[in-house]
Amino acid sequence: MPENIMHRDRTVTKWIEEISRVIVQEKDAQLDIEQKTAANDLVTNMDKWVEKELVKRIRTAYPKDRIVGEEGFGDSIKDMSGTVWFVDPIDGTLNFVLQNENFALMLAIFEDGVPVQSYIYDITLNKLYSAIKGEGVSCNGQQMSKPKDVSLCDGMLATNSSIMIEDKYDKVRKIARKSLGLRLVGSAGLETVEVAKGSIAAYIATNLKPWDVAPGILFMEELGLKATQFNNEPLDLLKNNNIVFAAPKAHEEIMRLIN
Ligand code: IPD
Ligand code: CA
Ligand code: CA
Ligand code: CA
């Protein structure tokens, strides 16, 4: 592994450990909860604190880099040149507020549009999943093996609530019918991890933001899995995407059913 990537990996891992320790310590404290665009679109003081803290650390250690963060403390970008960090301080804010589990802290680093490092930290289970270009994927430092290539009929399908609520994608029902079962966790990051582990054959979701999907690209790439938009094009991190993260066989079936 190149020295600069190894060093940045150690730095990011330390930041994630330190910041998430505060999230766990403060878990029972009263949250300040605000609505953003709707009653199901929430942000808490903790989302904001985590993003501010990460942005501060990135700007100090890597002042030339650009940052795209969900809660708006980063930069707005129009291209992917140079080093770009994607930050989702708490992925699954509704779960964080209502369940106190099933949420993750996520970071992804791209160099000239190429994903080089990705992190998804399941805070309550204390599991840090990281992907490094050319080095595979690990969970708490233990290398993960490539999952089996499964068809839809041998696995489960995960999806997000916008597909179900908006019902724009009628074809999704056909895909669900072919699978063994349907799962909705409410955290794009943790659903990405399930695909990486092979416990879910495919995750399909509409209207995901760049920070929801950025880490998943490298996880899929390193494990021989697929990450595309519904139209089979690569993901575009300058806009929202309808995405499919899947085992190759399941991906091929989904492409046939959706297009
Ligand atoms: C949300 C979660 C959810 C997905 C939403 C995302 P947030 O992220 O990943 O699973 O369906 O589209 O916005 O807002 O909790 O970070
Ligand atoms: Ca949000
Ligand atoms: Ca998110
Ligand atoms: Ca979030």
Tab-separated table of C-alpha atoms and ligand atoms in Angstrom:
chain	number	residue	atom	x	y	z
A	1	MET	CA	0.000	0.000	0.000
A	2	PRO	CA	1.429	3.459	-0.856
A	3	GLU	CA	2.803	5.255	2.224
A	4	ASN	CA	0.483	8.282	1.849
A	5	ILE	CA	-2.641	6.070	1.680
A	6	MET	CA	-1.481	3.992	4.651
A	7	HIS	CA	-0.893	7.151	6.675
A	8	ARG	CA	-4.262	8.640	5.671
A	9	ASP	CA	-5.975	5.350	6.535
A	10	ARG	CA	-4.483	5.403	10.049
A	11	THR	CA	-5.470	9.059	10.461
A	12	VAL	CA	-9.075	8.537	9.300
A	13	THR	CA	-9.482	5.412	11.431
A	14	LYS	CA	-8.320	7.340	14.508
A	15	TRP	CA	-10.721	10.226	13.746
A	16	ILE	CA	-13.643	7.818	13.330
A	17	GLU	CA	-12.812	6.080	16.625
A	18	GLU	CA	-12.500	9.368	18.539
A	19	ILE	CA	-15.605	10.983	17.083
A	20	SER	CA	-17.815	7.934	17.448
A	21	ARG	CA	-16.731	7.560	21.075
A	22	VAL	CA	-18.398	10.942	21.682
A	23	ILE	CA	-21.557	9.806	19.836
A	24	VAL	CA	-21.765	6.741	22.116
A	25	GLN	CA	-21.031	8.762	25.277
A	26	GLU	CA	-23.698	11.331	24.409
A	27	LYS	CA	-26.211	8.697	23.337
A	28	ASP	CA	-28.568	9.259	26.271
A	29	ALA	CA	-28.318	13.058	26.266
A	30	GLN	CA	-31.238	15.118	25.005
A	31	LEU	CA	-30.964	15.638	21.242
A	32	ASP	CA	-31.828	18.871	19.467
A	33	ILE	CA	-33.867	17.686	16.502
A	34	GLU	CA	-34.787	19.869	13.536
A	35	GLN	CA	-36.867	19.109	10.476
A	36	LYS	CA	-35.196	19.848	7.161
A	37	THR	CA	-37.522	19.431	4.158
A	38	ALA	CA	-40.179	17.203	5.817
A	39	ALA	CA	-41.150	15.428	9.037
A	40	ASN	CA	-39.082	12.392	8.009
A	41	ASP	CA	-36.056	14.480	7.012
A	42	LEU	CA	-34.354	15.224	10.318
A	43	VAL	CA	-31.062	16.617	11.452
A	44	THR	CA	-29.789	16.569	15.022
A	45	ASN	CA	-27.118	18.534	16.856
A	46	MET	CA	-25.051	15.323	16.711
A	47	ASP	CA	-25.196	15.097	12.874
A	48	LYS	CA	-23.984	18.697	12.750
A	49	TRP	CA	-21.270	18.262	15.390
A	50	VAL	CA	-19.860	15.122	13.709
A	51	GLU	CA	-19.713	16.775	10.290
A	52	LYS	CA	-18.168	19.992	11.675
A	53	GLU	CA	-15.566	17.969	13.579
A	54	LEU	CA	-14.626	15.903	10.515
A	55	VAL	CA	-14.501	18.954	8.248
A	56	LYS	CA	-12.263	20.765	10.759
A	57	ARG	CA	-9.863	17.808	10.941
A	58	ILE	CA	-9.772	17.291	7.147
A	59	ARG	CA	-9.148	20.996	6.512
A	60	THR	CA	-6.290	21.070	9.042
A	61	ALA	CA	-4.578	17.873	7.850
A	62	TYR	CA	-5.315	18.157	4.100
A	63	PRO	CA	-5.944	21.853	3.357
A	64	LYS	CA	-5.979	21.460	-0.433
A	65	ASP	CA	-8.739	18.830	-0.444
A	66	ARG	CA	-12.420	19.550	-1.086
A	67	ILE	CA	-15.237	18.211	1.067
A	68	VAL	CA	-18.862	17.373	0.265
A	69	GLY	CA	-20.883	16.957	3.456
A	70	GLU	CA	-24.582	16.330	3.936
A	71	GLU	CA	-25.155	19.041	6.541
A	72	GLY	CA	-23.512	21.794	4.484
A	73	PHE	CA	-20.249	22.459	6.340
A	74	GLY	CA	-18.136	21.453	3.339
A	75	ASP	CA	-17.770	22.843	-0.166
A	76	SER	CA	-20.046	22.775	-3.169
A	77	ILE	CA	-18.283	21.113	-6.070
A	78	LYS	CA	-18.887	21.101	-9.822
A	79	ASP	CA	-16.279	18.507	-10.781
A	80	MET	CA	-14.354	15.647	-9.217
A	81	SER	CA	-10.833	16.923	-9.830
A	82	GLY	CA	-8.221	16.645	-7.083
A	83	THR	CA	-8.961	14.961	-3.759
A	84	VAL	CA	-12.620	15.033	-2.771
A	85	TRP	CA	-13.998	13.733	0.550
A	86	PHE	CA	-17.666	12.731	0.963
A	87	VAL	CA	-18.970	12.908	4.528
A	88	ASP	CA	-22.232	11.494	5.844
A	89	PRO	CA	-21.942	12.221	9.571
A	90	ILE	CA	-24.852	9.961	10.554
A	91	ASP	CA	-26.384	7.772	7.865
A	92	GLY	CA	-29.752	6.669	9.156
A	93	THR	CA	-30.637	9.749	11.233
A	94	LEU	CA	-34.233	8.518	11.685
A	95	ASN	CA	-32.891	5.261	13.131
A	96	PHE	CA	-30.499	7.253	15.338
A	97	VAL	CA	-33.399	9.300	16.730
A	98	LEU	CA	-36.074	6.580	16.986
A	99	GLN	CA	-34.148	3.307	17.408
A	100	ASN	CA	-30.754	4.237	18.776
A	101	GLU	CA	-29.203	1.640	16.461
A	102	ASN	CA	-28.816	0.912	12.739
A	103	PHE	CA	-26.908	4.065	11.844
A	104	ALA	CA	-23.414	4.643	10.530
A	105	LEU	CA	-20.735	7.257	10.086
A	106	MET	CA	-19.484	7.300	6.473
A	107	LEU	CA	-16.520	8.753	4.628
A	108	ALA	CA	-15.207	8.280	1.116
A	109	ILE	CA	-12.125	9.723	-0.567
A	110	PHE	CA	-11.789	10.145	-4.335
A	111	GLU	CA	-8.732	11.241	-6.312
A	112	ASP	CA	-9.566	12.728	-9.715
A	113	GLY	CA	-12.839	10.803	-9.657
A	114	VAL	CA	-11.251	7.468	-8.656
A	115	PRO	CA	-12.370	5.997	-5.307
A	116	VAL	CA	-9.332	5.256	-3.123
A	117	GLN	CA	-10.594	4.888	0.464
A	118	SER	CA	-14.064	4.247	1.926
A	119	TYR	CA	-15.302	3.860	5.495
A	120	ILE	CA	-18.651	2.740	6.903
A	121	TYR	CA	-18.741	2.548	10.693
A	122	ASP	CA	-21.648	0.753	12.357
A	123	ILE	CA	-21.482	2.713	15.573
A	124	THR	CA	-23.621	0.619	17.924
A	125	LEU	CA	-22.077	-2.680	16.794
A	126	ASN	CA	-18.577	-1.142	16.854
A	127	LYS	CA	-17.778	-2.481	13.381
A	128	LEU	CA	-15.601	-0.388	11.096
A	129	TYR	CA	-15.753	-1.529	7.473
A	130	SER	CA	-13.052	-0.027	5.292
A	131	ALA	CA	-12.119	-0.422	1.652
A	132	ILE	CA	-8.776	0.637	0.202
A	133	LYS	CA	-8.109	0.608	-3.521
A	134	GLY	CA	-6.224	-2.535	-4.471
A	135	GLU	CA	-6.224	-3.826	-0.873
A	136	GLY	CA	-9.763	-5.186	-0.553
A	137	VAL	CA	-12.240	-4.671	2.257
A	138	SER	CA	-11.794	-5.259	5.972
A	139	CYS	CA	-13.956	-5.234	9.087
A	140	ASN	CA	-12.124	-4.052	12.221
A	141	GLY	CA	-8.854	-4.865	10.454
A	142	GLN	CA	-9.887	-8.419	9.424
A	143	GLN	CA	-9.815	-8.941	5.650
A	144	MET	CA	-13.263	-9.825	4.238
A	145	SER	CA	-13.570	-12.417	1.487
A	146	LYS	CA	-15.435	-11.866	-1.776
A	147	PRO	CA	-19.058	-12.952	-1.341
A	148	LYS	CA	-20.624	-15.686	-3.505
A	149	ASP	CA	-22.078	-14.506	-6.810
A	150	VAL	CA	-25.797	-15.120	-6.237
A	151	SER	CA	-28.911	-14.772	-8.370
A	152	LEU	CA	-31.965	-12.987	-7.025
A	153	CYS	CA	-33.711	-16.313	-6.382
A	154	ASP	CA	-30.908	-17.308	-3.973
A	155	GLY	CA	-30.754	-14.072	-2.014
A	156	MET	CA	-32.620	-11.180	-0.469
A	157	LEU	CA	-33.264	-7.708	-1.836
A	158	ALA	CA	-32.789	-4.532	0.184
A	159	THR	CA	-34.369	-1.275	-0.843
A	160	ASN	CA	-35.185	2.192	0.468
A	161	SER	CA	-38.469	3.714	1.434
A	162	SER	CA	-38.689	6.260	-1.404
A	163	ILE	CA	-39.175	3.423	-3.892
A	164	MET	CA	-42.046	2.017	-1.840
A	165	ILE	CA	-43.667	5.350	-0.991
A	166	GLU	CA	-43.417	7.066	-4.357
A	167	ASP	CA	-44.175	3.842	-6.221
A	168	LYS	CA	-42.440	5.316	-9.270
A	169	TYR	CA	-40.669	2.111	-10.033
A	170	ASP	CA	-43.340	-0.489	-10.507
A	171	LYS	CA	-40.643	-2.780	-11.871
A	172	VAL	CA	-39.117	-2.953	-8.406
A	173	ARG	CA	-42.016	-5.178	-7.368
A	174	LYS	CA	-41.084	-7.652	-10.097
A	175	ILE	CA	-37.518	-7.669	-8.823
A	176	ALA	CA	-38.700	-8.175	-5.249
A	177	ARG	CA	-40.913	-11.097	-6.334
A	178	LYS	CA	-37.887	-12.891	-7.812
A	179	SER	CA	-35.918	-12.603	-4.564
A	180	LEU	CA	-36.216	-14.686	-1.418
A	181	GLY	CA	-37.283	-11.674	0.654
A	182	LEU	CA	-37.294	-7.918	1.029
A	183	ARG	CA	-35.414	-5.881	3.669
A	184	LEU	CA	-35.477	-2.144	4.562
A	185	VAL	CA	-32.913	-1.082	7.165
A	186	GLY	CA	-33.026	2.682	6.618
A	187	SER	CA	-29.289	3.246	6.281
A	188	ALA	CA	-27.837	3.144	2.775
A	189	GLY	CA	-24.412	2.531	4.317
A	190	LEU	CA	-25.441	-0.473	6.386
A	191	GLU	CA	-27.337	-1.913	3.410
A	192	THR	CA	-24.163	-1.489	1.330
A	193	VAL	CA	-22.309	-3.470	4.011
A	194	GLU	CA	-24.875	-6.295	3.781
A	195	VAL	CA	-24.237	-6.566	0.027
A	196	ALA	CA	-20.477	-6.542	0.712
A	197	LYS	CA	-20.886	-9.389	3.223
A	198	GLY	CA	-23.123	-11.361	0.850
A	199	SER	CA	-26.075	-11.429	3.236
A	200	ILE	CA	-28.099	-9.366	0.751
A	201	ALA	CA	-27.915	-10.117	-2.998
A	202	ALA	CA	-28.768	-6.584	-4.080
A	203	TYR	CA	-29.588	-3.137	-2.734
A	204	ILE	CA	-31.670	-0.944	-5.019
A	205	ALA	CA	-32.587	2.582	-4.016
A	206	THR	CA	-33.853	5.771	-5.605
A	207	ASN	CA	-32.821	9.359	-5.195
A	208	LEU	CA	-29.764	8.743	-3.042
A	209	LYS	CA	-27.441	11.668	-2.411
A	210	PRO	CA	-23.729	11.576	-3.297
A	211	TRP	CA	-22.665	10.995	0.356
A	212	ASP	CA	-25.124	8.055	0.681
A	213	VAL	CA	-23.526	6.143	-2.174
A	214	ALA	CA	-19.919	7.377	-2.415
A	215	PRO	CA	-18.404	4.788	-0.022
A	216	GLY	CA	-20.238	1.876	-1.637
A	217	ILE	CA	-18.523	2.263	-5.009
A	218	LEU	CA	-15.121	1.098	-3.725
A	219	PHE	CA	-16.650	-1.615	-1.516
A	220	MET	CA	-18.350	-3.115	-4.595
A	221	GLU	CA	-15.262	-2.688	-6.794
A	222	GLU	CA	-12.887	-4.373	-4.339
A	223	LEU	CA	-15.212	-7.334	-3.782
A	224	GLY	CA	-16.017	-8.064	-7.441
A	225	LEU	CA	-19.565	-6.702	-7.020
A	226	LYS	CA	-21.476	-4.207	-9.173
A	227	ALA	CA	-22.327	-0.555	-8.500
A	228	THR	CA	-24.374	1.183	-11.198
A	229	GLN	CA	-27.304	3.479	-11.765
A	230	PHE	CA	-30.618	1.931	-12.879
A	231	ASN	CA	-29.566	2.593	-16.511
A	232	ASN	CA	-26.355	0.546	-15.970
A	233	GLU	CA	-24.197	3.684	-16.147
A	234	PRO	CA	-21.549	4.317	-13.479
A	235	LEU	CA	-22.688	6.431	-10.519
A	236	ASP	CA	-22.392	10.221	-10.903
A	237	LEU	CA	-21.355	11.836	-7.622
A	238	LEU	CA	-22.284	15.319	-8.796
A	239	LYS	CA	-26.005	14.475	-8.622
A	240	ASN	CA	-28.563	12.200	-6.944
A	241	ASN	CA	-28.623	8.627	-8.228
A	242	ASN	CA	-30.988	5.681	-8.517
A	243	ILE	CA	-28.575	2.898	-7.624
A	244	VAL	CA	-28.048	-0.840	-7.767
A	245	PHE	CA	-25.333	-2.396	-5.581
A	246	ALA	CA	-25.380	-6.135	-6.241
A	247	ALA	CA	-23.724	-9.475	-6.859
A	248	PRO	CA	-23.005	-9.725	-10.615
A	249	LYS	CA	-25.701	-12.363	-11.318
A	250	ALA	CA	-28.375	-10.466	-9.404
A	251	HIS	CA	-27.254	-7.241	-11.081
A	252	GLU	CA	-27.669	-8.740	-14.540
A	253	GLU	CA	-31.202	-9.907	-13.712
A	254	ILE	CA	-32.086	-6.511	-12.246
A	255	MET	CA	-30.838	-4.728	-15.372
A	256	ARG	CA	-33.062	-6.963	-17.520
A	257	LEU	CA	-36.126	-6.315	-15.319
A	258	ILE	CA	-35.632	-2.602	-14.827
A	259	ASN	CA	-34.723	-1.471	-18.358
B	1	IPD	C1	-30.828	8.273	4.436
B	1	IPD	C2	-30.663	6.789	4.603
B	1	IPD	C3	-31.854	6.046	4.033
B	1	IPD	C4	-32.109	6.402	2.590
B	1	IPD	C5	-32.280	7.901	2.455
B	1	IPD	C6	-31.050	8.617	2.996
B	1	IPD	P1	-29.644	9.986	6.144
B	1	IPD	O1	-29.669	8.958	4.877
B	1	IPD	O2	-29.490	6.303	3.984
B	1	IPD	O3	-31.663	4.670	4.107
B	1	IPD	O4	-33.265	5.759	2.151
B	1	IPD	O5	-32.506	8.246	1.127
B	1	IPD	O6	-31.225	10.011	2.871
B	1	IPD	O7	-30.411	11.188	5.729
B	1	IPD	O8	-30.221	9.285	7.298
B	1	IPD	O9	-28.177	10.251	6.264
B	2	CA	CA	-30.366	13.285	6.273
B	3	CA	CA	-27.270	9.215	4.370
B	4	CA	CA	-26.849	11.711	7.242
